[in-house]
CSV table of C-alpha atoms in Angstrom, one decimal:
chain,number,residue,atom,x,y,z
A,1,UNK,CA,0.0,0.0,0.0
A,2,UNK,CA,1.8,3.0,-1.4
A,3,UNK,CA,1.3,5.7,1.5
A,4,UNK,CA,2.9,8.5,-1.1
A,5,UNK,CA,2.0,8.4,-4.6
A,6,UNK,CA,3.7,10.0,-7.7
A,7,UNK,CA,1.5,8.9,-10.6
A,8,UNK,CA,3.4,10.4,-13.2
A,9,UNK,CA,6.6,8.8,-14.0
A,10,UNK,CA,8.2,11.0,-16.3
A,11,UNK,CA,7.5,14.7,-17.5
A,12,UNK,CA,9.2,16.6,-20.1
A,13,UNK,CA,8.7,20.3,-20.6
A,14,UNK,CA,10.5,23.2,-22.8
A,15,UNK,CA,13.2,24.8,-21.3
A,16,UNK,CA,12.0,28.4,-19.7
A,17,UNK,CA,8.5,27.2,-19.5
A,18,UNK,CA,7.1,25.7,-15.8
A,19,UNK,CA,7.2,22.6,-14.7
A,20,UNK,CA,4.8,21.0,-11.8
A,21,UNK,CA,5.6,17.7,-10.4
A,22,UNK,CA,2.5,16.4,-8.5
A,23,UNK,CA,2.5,14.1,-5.0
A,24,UNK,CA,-1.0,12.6,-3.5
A,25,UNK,CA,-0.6,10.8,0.1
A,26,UNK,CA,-3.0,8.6,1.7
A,27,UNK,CA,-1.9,8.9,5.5
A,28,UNK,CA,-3.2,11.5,7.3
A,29,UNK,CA,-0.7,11.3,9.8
A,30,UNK,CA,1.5,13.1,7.9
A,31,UNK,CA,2.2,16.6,8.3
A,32,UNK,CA,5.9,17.5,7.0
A,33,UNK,CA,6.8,17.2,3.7
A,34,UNK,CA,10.1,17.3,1.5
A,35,UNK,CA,11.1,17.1,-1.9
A,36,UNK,CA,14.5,15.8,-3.0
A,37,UNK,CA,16.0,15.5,-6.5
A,38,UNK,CA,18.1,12.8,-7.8
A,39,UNK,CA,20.8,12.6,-10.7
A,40,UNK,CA,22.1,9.6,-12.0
A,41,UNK,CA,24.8,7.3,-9.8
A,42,UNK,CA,24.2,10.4,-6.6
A,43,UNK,CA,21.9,10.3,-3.4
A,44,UNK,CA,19.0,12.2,-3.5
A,45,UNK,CA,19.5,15.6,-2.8
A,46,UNK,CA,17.2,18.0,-0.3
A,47,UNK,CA,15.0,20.8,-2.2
A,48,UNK,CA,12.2,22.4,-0.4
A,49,UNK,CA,10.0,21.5,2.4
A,50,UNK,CA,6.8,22.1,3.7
A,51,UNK,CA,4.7,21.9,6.9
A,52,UNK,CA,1.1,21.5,7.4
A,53,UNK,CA,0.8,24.4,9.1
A,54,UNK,CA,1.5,26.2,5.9
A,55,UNK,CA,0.0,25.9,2.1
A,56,UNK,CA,3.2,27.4,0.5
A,57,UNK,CA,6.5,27.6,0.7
A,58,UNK,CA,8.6,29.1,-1.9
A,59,UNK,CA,12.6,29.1,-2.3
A,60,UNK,CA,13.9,31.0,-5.6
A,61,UNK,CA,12.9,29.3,-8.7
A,62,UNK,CA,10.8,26.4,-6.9
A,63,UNK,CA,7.6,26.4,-4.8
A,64,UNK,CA,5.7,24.0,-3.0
A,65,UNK,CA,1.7,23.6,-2.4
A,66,UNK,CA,0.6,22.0,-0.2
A,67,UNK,CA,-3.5,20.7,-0.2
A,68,UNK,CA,-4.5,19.3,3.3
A,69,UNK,CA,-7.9,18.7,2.5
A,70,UNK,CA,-7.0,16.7,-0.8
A,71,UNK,CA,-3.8,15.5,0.2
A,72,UNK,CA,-2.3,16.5,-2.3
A,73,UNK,CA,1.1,18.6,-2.9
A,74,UNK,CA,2.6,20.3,-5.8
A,75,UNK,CA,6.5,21.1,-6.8
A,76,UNK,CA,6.4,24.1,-9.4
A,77,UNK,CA,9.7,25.1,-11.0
A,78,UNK,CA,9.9,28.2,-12.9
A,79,UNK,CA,11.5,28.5,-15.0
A,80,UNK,CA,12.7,25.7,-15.7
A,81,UNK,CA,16.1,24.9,-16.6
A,82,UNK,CA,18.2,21.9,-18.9
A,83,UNK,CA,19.9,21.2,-15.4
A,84,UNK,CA,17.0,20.5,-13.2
A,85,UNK,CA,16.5,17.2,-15.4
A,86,UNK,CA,16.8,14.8,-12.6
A,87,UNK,CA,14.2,12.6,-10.9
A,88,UNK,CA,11.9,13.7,-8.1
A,89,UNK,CA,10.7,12.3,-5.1
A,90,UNK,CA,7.9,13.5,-2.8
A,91,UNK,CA,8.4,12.3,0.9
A,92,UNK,CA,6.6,12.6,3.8
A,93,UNK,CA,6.8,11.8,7.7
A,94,UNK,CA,4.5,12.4,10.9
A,95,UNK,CA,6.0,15.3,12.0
A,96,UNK,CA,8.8,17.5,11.8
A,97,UNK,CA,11.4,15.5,14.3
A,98,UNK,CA,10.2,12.1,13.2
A,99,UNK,CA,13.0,9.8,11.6
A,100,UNK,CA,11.1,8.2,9.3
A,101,UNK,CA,10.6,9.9,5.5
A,102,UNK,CA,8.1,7.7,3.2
A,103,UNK,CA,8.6,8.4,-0.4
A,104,UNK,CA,7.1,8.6,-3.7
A,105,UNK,CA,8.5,6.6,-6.8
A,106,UNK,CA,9.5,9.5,-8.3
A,107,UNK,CA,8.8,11.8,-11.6
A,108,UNK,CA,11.6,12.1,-13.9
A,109,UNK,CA,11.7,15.8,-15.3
A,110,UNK,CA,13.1,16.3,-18.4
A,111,UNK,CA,13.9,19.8,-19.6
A,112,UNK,CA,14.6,19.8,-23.3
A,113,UNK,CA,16.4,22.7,-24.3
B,1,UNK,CA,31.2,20.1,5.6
B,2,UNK,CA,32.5,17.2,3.6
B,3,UNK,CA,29.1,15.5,3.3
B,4,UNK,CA,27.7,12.2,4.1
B,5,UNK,CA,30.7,9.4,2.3
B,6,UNK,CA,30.1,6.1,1.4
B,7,UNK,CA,32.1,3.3,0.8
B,8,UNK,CA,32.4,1.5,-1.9
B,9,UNK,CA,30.6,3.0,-4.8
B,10,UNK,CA,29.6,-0.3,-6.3
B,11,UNK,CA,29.8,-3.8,-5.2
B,12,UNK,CA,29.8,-6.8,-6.9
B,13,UNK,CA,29.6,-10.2,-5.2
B,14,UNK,CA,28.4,-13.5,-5.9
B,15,UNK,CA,25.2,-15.1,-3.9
B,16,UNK,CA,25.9,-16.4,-0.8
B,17,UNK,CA,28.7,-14.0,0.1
B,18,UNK,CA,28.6,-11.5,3.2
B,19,UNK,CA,29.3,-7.7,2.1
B,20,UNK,CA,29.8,-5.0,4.5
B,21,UNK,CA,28.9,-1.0,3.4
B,22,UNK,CA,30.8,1.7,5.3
B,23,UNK,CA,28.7,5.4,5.9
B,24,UNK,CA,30.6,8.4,7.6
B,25,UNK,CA,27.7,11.1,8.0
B,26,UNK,CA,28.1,14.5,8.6
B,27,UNK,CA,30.4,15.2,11.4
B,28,UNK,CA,28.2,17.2,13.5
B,29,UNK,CA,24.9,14.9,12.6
B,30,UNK,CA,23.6,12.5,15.6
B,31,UNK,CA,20.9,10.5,13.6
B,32,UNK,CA,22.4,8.7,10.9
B,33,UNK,CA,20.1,6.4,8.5
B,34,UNK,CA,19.9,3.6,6.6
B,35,UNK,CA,17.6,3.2,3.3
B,36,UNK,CA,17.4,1.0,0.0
B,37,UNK,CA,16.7,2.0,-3.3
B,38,UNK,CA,15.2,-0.6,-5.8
B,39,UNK,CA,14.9,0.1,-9.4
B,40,UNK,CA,11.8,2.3,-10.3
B,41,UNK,CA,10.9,3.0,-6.4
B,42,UNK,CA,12.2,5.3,-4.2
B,43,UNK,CA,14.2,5.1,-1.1
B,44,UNK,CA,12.8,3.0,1.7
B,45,UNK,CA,14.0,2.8,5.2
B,46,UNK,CA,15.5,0.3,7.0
B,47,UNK,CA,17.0,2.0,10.0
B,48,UNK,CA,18.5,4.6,11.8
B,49,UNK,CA,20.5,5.4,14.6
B,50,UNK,CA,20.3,8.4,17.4
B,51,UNK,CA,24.1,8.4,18.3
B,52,UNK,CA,25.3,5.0,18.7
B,53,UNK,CA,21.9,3.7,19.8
B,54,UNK,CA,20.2,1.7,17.1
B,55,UNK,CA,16.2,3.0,17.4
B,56,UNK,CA,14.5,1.2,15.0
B,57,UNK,CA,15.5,-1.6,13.3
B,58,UNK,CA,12.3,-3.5,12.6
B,59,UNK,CA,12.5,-2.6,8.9
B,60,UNK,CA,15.3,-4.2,8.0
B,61,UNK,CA,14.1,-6.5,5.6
B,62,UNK,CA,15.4,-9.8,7.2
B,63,UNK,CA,17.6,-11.2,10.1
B,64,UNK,CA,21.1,-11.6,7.2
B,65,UNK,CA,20.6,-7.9,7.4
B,66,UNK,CA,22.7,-6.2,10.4
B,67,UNK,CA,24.1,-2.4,11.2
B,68,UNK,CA,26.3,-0.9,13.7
B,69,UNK,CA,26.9,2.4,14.9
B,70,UNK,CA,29.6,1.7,17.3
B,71,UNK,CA,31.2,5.1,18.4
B,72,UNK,CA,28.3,7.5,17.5
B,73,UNK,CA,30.1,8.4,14.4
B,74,UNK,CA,30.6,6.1,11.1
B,75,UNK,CA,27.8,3.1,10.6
B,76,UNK,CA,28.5,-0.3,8.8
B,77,UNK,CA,25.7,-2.1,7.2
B,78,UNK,CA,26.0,-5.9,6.5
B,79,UNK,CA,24.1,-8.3,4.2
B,80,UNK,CA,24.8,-11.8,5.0
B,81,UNK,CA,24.7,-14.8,2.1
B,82,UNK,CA,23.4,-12.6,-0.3
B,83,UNK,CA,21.0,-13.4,-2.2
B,84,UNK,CA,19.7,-11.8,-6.1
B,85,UNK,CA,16.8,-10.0,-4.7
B,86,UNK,CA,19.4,-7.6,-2.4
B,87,UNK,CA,20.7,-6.1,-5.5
B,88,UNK,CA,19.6,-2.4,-4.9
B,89,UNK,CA,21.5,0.5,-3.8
B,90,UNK,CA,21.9,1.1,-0.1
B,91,UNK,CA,21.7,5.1,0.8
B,92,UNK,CA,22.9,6.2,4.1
B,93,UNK,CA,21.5,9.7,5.4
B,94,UNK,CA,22.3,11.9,8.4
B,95,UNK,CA,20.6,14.5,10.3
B,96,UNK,CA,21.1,16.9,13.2
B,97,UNK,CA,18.1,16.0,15.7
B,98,UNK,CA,16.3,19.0,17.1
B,99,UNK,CA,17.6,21.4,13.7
B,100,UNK,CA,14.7,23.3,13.0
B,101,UNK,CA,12.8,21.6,10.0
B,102,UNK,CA,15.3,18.6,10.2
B,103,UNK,CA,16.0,16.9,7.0
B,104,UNK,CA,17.7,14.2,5.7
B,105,UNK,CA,21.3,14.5,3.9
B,106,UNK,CA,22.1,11.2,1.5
B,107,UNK,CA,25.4,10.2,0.6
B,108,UNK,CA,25.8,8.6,-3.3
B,109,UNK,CA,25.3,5.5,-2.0
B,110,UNK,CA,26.5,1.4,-2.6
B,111,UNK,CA,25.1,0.1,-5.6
B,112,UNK,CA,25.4,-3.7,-4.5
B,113,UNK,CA,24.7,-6.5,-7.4
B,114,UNK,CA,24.5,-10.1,-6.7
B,115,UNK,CA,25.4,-12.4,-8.9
Protein backbone atom coordinates (compact mmCIF):
# COMPACT_ATOMS: atom_id res chain seq x y z
CA UNK A 1 0.00 0.00 0.00
CA UNK A 2 1.75 3.03 -1.36
CA UNK A 3 1.33 5.73 1.45
CA UNK A 4 2.94 8.54 -1.10
CA UNK A 5 2.03 8.37 -4.58
CA UNK A 6 3.65 10.05 -7.67
CA UNK A 7 1.52 8.87 -10.60
CA UNK A 8 3.36 10.39 -13.16
CA UNK A 9 6.58 8.78 -14.00
CA UNK A 10 8.18 10.98 -16.31
CA UNK A 11 7.53 14.75 -17.53
CA UNK A 12 9.18 16.56 -20.15
CA UNK A 13 8.71 20.30 -20.65
CA UNK A 14 10.48 23.16 -22.79
CA UNK A 15 13.23 24.84 -21.26
CA UNK A 16 12.01 28.38 -19.71
CA UNK A 17 8.45 27.24 -19.47
CA UNK A 18 7.05 25.75 -15.85
CA UNK A 19 7.20 22.60 -14.69
CA UNK A 20 4.78 20.99 -11.79
CA UNK A 21 5.63 17.70 -10.43
CA UNK A 22 2.49 16.38 -8.47
CA UNK A 23 2.48 14.10 -4.99
CA UNK A 24 -1.04 12.56 -3.46
CA UNK A 25 -0.64 10.81 0.09
CA UNK A 26 -3.04 8.59 1.71
CA UNK A 27 -1.85 8.85 5.48
CA UNK A 28 -3.20 11.46 7.31
CA UNK A 29 -0.66 11.32 9.76
CA UNK A 30 1.51 13.06 7.94
CA UNK A 31 2.25 16.61 8.27
CA UNK A 32 5.89 17.48 7.02
CA UNK A 33 6.77 17.25 3.67
CA UNK A 34 10.10 17.26 1.49
CA UNK A 35 11.07 17.09 -1.94
CA UNK A 36 14.51 15.78 -2.97
CA UNK A 37 16.01 15.46 -6.50
CA UNK A 38 18.10 12.84 -7.77
CA UNK A 39 20.82 12.59 -10.66
CA UNK A 40 22.08 9.61 -11.98
CA UNK A 41 24.78 7.30 -9.79
CA UNK A 42 24.18 10.42 -6.64
CA UNK A 43 21.91 10.27 -3.44
CA UNK A 44 19.03 12.21 -3.46
CA UNK A 45 19.47 15.57 -2.80
CA UNK A 46 17.17 18.02 -0.34
CA UNK A 47 15.03 20.79 -2.16
CA UNK A 48 12.24 22.42 -0.36
CA UNK A 49 10.01 21.49 2.35
CA UNK A 50 6.82 22.10 3.75
CA UNK A 51 4.74 21.88 6.92
CA UNK A 52 1.10 21.48 7.44
CA UNK A 53 0.81 24.40 9.07
CA UNK A 54 1.55 26.18 5.91
CA UNK A 55 -0.02 25.91 2.11
CA UNK A 56 3.23 27.44 0.52
CA UNK A 57 6.48 27.59 0.69
CA UNK A 58 8.59 29.14 -1.92
CA UNK A 59 12.58 29.11 -2.25
CA UNK A 60 13.92 31.03 -5.56
CA UNK A 61 12.90 29.34 -8.66
CA UNK A 62 10.84 26.45 -6.85
CA UNK A 63 7.64 26.37 -4.76
CA UNK A 64 5.74 24.00 -2.98
CA UNK A 65 1.72 23.59 -2.35
CA UNK A 66 0.60 22.00 -0.18
CA UNK A 67 -3.54 20.74 -0.18
CA UNK A 68 -4.51 19.35 3.32
CA UNK A 69 -7.87 18.75 2.50
CA UNK A 70 -7.04 16.69 -0.80
CA UNK A 71 -3.75 15.53 0.18
CA UNK A 72 -2.29 16.52 -2.31
CA UNK A 73 1.13 18.57 -2.87
CA UNK A 74 2.61 20.29 -5.77
CA UNK A 75 6.50 21.12 -6.77
CA UNK A 76 6.36 24.08 -9.42
CA UNK A 77 9.66 25.07 -10.99
CA UNK A 78 9.93 28.22 -12.94
CA UNK A 79 11.49 28.50 -14.97
CA UNK A 80 12.72 25.69 -15.65
CA UNK A 81 16.14 24.89 -16.56
CA UNK A 82 18.15 21.87 -18.94
CA UNK A 83 19.87 21.21 -15.44
CA UNK A 84 17.02 20.54 -13.22
CA UNK A 85 16.45 17.17 -15.44
CA UNK A 86 16.79 14.83 -12.64
CA UNK A 87 14.18 12.64 -10.88
CA UNK A 88 11.93 13.67 -8.10
CA UNK A 89 10.74 12.27 -5.08
CA UNK A 90 7.89 13.45 -2.85
CA UNK A 91 8.37 12.31 0.86
CA UNK A 92 6.61 12.56 3.77
CA UNK A 93 6.76 11.84 7.67
CA UNK A 94 4.52 12.36 10.87
CA UNK A 95 6.03 15.29 12.05
CA UNK A 96 8.84 17.49 11.84
CA UNK A 97 11.42 15.49 14.34
CA UNK A 98 10.19 12.07 13.25
CA UNK A 99 12.98 9.83 11.61
CA UNK A 100 11.15 8.20 9.33
CA UNK A 101 10.62 9.91 5.54
CA UNK A 102 8.10 7.73 3.16
CA UNK A 103 8.60 8.45 -0.44
CA UNK A 104 7.12 8.57 -3.73
CA UNK A 105 8.54 6.61 -6.80
CA UNK A 106 9.53 9.54 -8.33
CA UNK A 107 8.84 11.77 -11.58
CA UNK A 108 11.62 12.10 -13.94
CA UNK A 109 11.73 15.81 -15.31
CA UNK A 110 13.15 16.33 -18.44
CA UNK A 111 13.93 19.81 -19.58
CA UNK A 112 14.62 19.80 -23.34
CA UNK A 113 16.38 22.73 -24.35
CA UNK B 1 31.18 20.09 5.61
CA UNK B 2 32.49 17.23 3.58
CA UNK B 3 29.11 15.46 3.25
CA UNK B 4 27.75 12.20 4.07
CA UNK B 5 30.68 9.44 2.28
CA UNK B 6 30.14 6.11 1.36
CA UNK B 7 32.10 3.29 0.78
CA UNK B 8 32.38 1.46 -1.85
CA UNK B 9 30.56 3.03 -4.76
CA UNK B 10 29.63 -0.34 -6.34
CA UNK B 11 29.83 -3.82 -5.16
CA UNK B 12 29.81 -6.83 -6.90
CA UNK B 13 29.57 -10.20 -5.21
CA UNK B 14 28.40 -13.53 -5.87
CA UNK B 15 25.23 -15.09 -3.88
CA UNK B 16 25.94 -16.42 -0.77
CA UNK B 17 28.66 -14.03 0.14
CA UNK B 18 28.63 -11.52 3.18
CA UNK B 19 29.32 -7.71 2.13
CA UNK B 20 29.80 -5.02 4.52
CA UNK B 21 28.91 -1.00 3.42
CA UNK B 22 30.84 1.73 5.26
CA UNK B 23 28.66 5.39 5.90
CA UNK B 24 30.63 8.39 7.59
CA UNK B 25 27.69 11.08 7.98
CA UNK B 26 28.14 14.55 8.60
CA UNK B 27 30.43 15.15 11.42
CA UNK B 28 28.24 17.20 13.53
CA UNK B 29 24.88 14.86 12.60
CA UNK B 30 23.59 12.53 15.63
CA UNK B 31 20.94 10.54 13.56
CA UNK B 32 22.36 8.72 10.90
CA UNK B 33 20.15 6.42 8.52
CA UNK B 34 19.88 3.59 6.61
CA UNK B 35 17.64 3.18 3.33
CA UNK B 36 17.45 1.05 0.03
CA UNK B 37 16.67 1.98 -3.33
CA UNK B 38 15.25 -0.61 -5.80
CA UNK B 39 14.90 0.10 -9.35
CA UNK B 40 11.83 2.25 -10.29
CA UNK B 41 10.94 3.02 -6.39
CA UNK B 42 12.15 5.31 -4.24
CA UNK B 43 14.22 5.07 -1.09
CA UNK B 44 12.85 2.98 1.66
CA UNK B 45 14.01 2.78 5.16
CA UNK B 46 15.53 0.30 6.95
CA UNK B 47 17.05 2.04 9.97
CA UNK B 48 18.47 4.58 11.85
CA UNK B 49 20.49 5.43 14.61
CA UNK B 50 20.32 8.42 17.38
CA UNK B 51 24.11 8.44 18.29
CA UNK B 52 25.29 5.03 18.72
CA UNK B 53 21.91 3.73 19.85
CA UNK B 54 20.17 1.67 17.14
CA UNK B 55 16.18 3.04 17.36
CA UNK B 56 14.49 1.18 15.05
CA UNK B 57 15.47 -1.57 13.34
CA UNK B 58 12.28 -3.49 12.58
CA UNK B 59 12.53 -2.55 8.90
CA UNK B 60 15.32 -4.22 8.04
CA UNK B 61 14.10 -6.51 5.60
CA UNK B 62 15.43 -9.77 7.20
CA UNK B 63 17.62 -11.18 10.10
CA UNK B 64 21.06 -11.61 7.23
CA UNK B 65 20.63 -7.91 7.44
CA UNK B 66 22.73 -6.18 10.36
CA UNK B 67 24.08 -2.36 11.15
CA UNK B 68 26.26 -0.89 13.75
CA UNK B 69 26.90 2.42 14.94
CA UNK B 70 29.61 1.69 17.26
CA UNK B 71 31.16 5.13 18.41
CA UNK B 72 28.33 7.46 17.45
CA UNK B 73 30.12 8.40 14.39
CA UNK B 74 30.62 6.07 11.07
CA UNK B 75 27.82 3.14 10.61
CA UNK B 76 28.48 -0.28 8.84
CA UNK B 77 25.70 -2.05 7.15
CA UNK B 78 26.01 -5.94 6.45
CA UNK B 79 24.13 -8.27 4.23
CA UNK B 80 24.78 -11.76 5.05
CA UNK B 81 24.65 -14.80 2.14
CA UNK B 82 23.36 -12.55 -0.33
CA UNK B 83 20.95 -13.40 -2.25
CA UNK B 84 19.69 -11.84 -6.13
CA UNK B 85 16.76 -9.97 -4.65
CA UNK B 86 19.39 -7.57 -2.37
CA UNK B 87 20.66 -6.05 -5.52
CA UNK B 88 19.64 -2.37 -4.88
CA UNK B 89 21.51 0.49 -3.80
CA UNK B 90 21.92 1.12 -0.08
CA UNK B 91 21.71 5.05 0.79
CA UNK B 92 22.90 6.16 4.14
CA UNK B 93 21.50 9.67 5.37
CA UNK B 94 22.28 11.88 8.43
CA UNK B 95 20.64 14.50 10.34
CA UNK B 96 21.06 16.86 13.18
CA UNK B 97 18.06 16.04 15.72
CA UNK B 98 16.26 18.98 17.13
CA UNK B 99 17.56 21.36 13.74
CA UNK B 100 14.70 23.28 13.00
CA UNK B 101 12.78 21.57 9.96
CA UNK B 102 15.35 18.64 10.20
CA UNK B 103 15.99 16.88 6.99
CA UNK B 104 17.71 14.20 5.73
CA UNK B 105 21.28 14.51 3.94
CA UNK B 106 22.14 11.20 1.46
CA UNK B 107 25.39 10.21 0.58
CA UNK B 108 25.83 8.55 -3.28
CA UNK B 109 25.31 5.52 -2.00
CA UNK B 110 26.52 1.44 -2.58
CA UNK B 111 25.13 0.08 -5.60
CA UNK B 112 25.35 -3.72 -4.54
CA UNK B 113 24.75 -6.50 -7.40
CA UNK B 114 24.48 -10.11 -6.67
CA UNK B 115 25.43 -12.44 -8.94
Amino acid sequence: DQQVKQNSPSLSVQEGRISILNCDYTNSMFDYFLWYKKYPAEGPTFLISISSIKDKNEDGRFTVFLNKSAKHLSLHIVPSQPGDSAVYFCAARPGAGSYQLTFGKGTKLSVIP
Amino acid sequence: DTGVSQDPRHKITKRGQNVTFRCDPISEHNRLYWYRQTLGQGPEFLTYFQNEAQLEKSRLLSDRFSAERPKGSFSTLEIQRTEQGDSAMYLCASSLVGATNEKLFFGSGTQLSVL
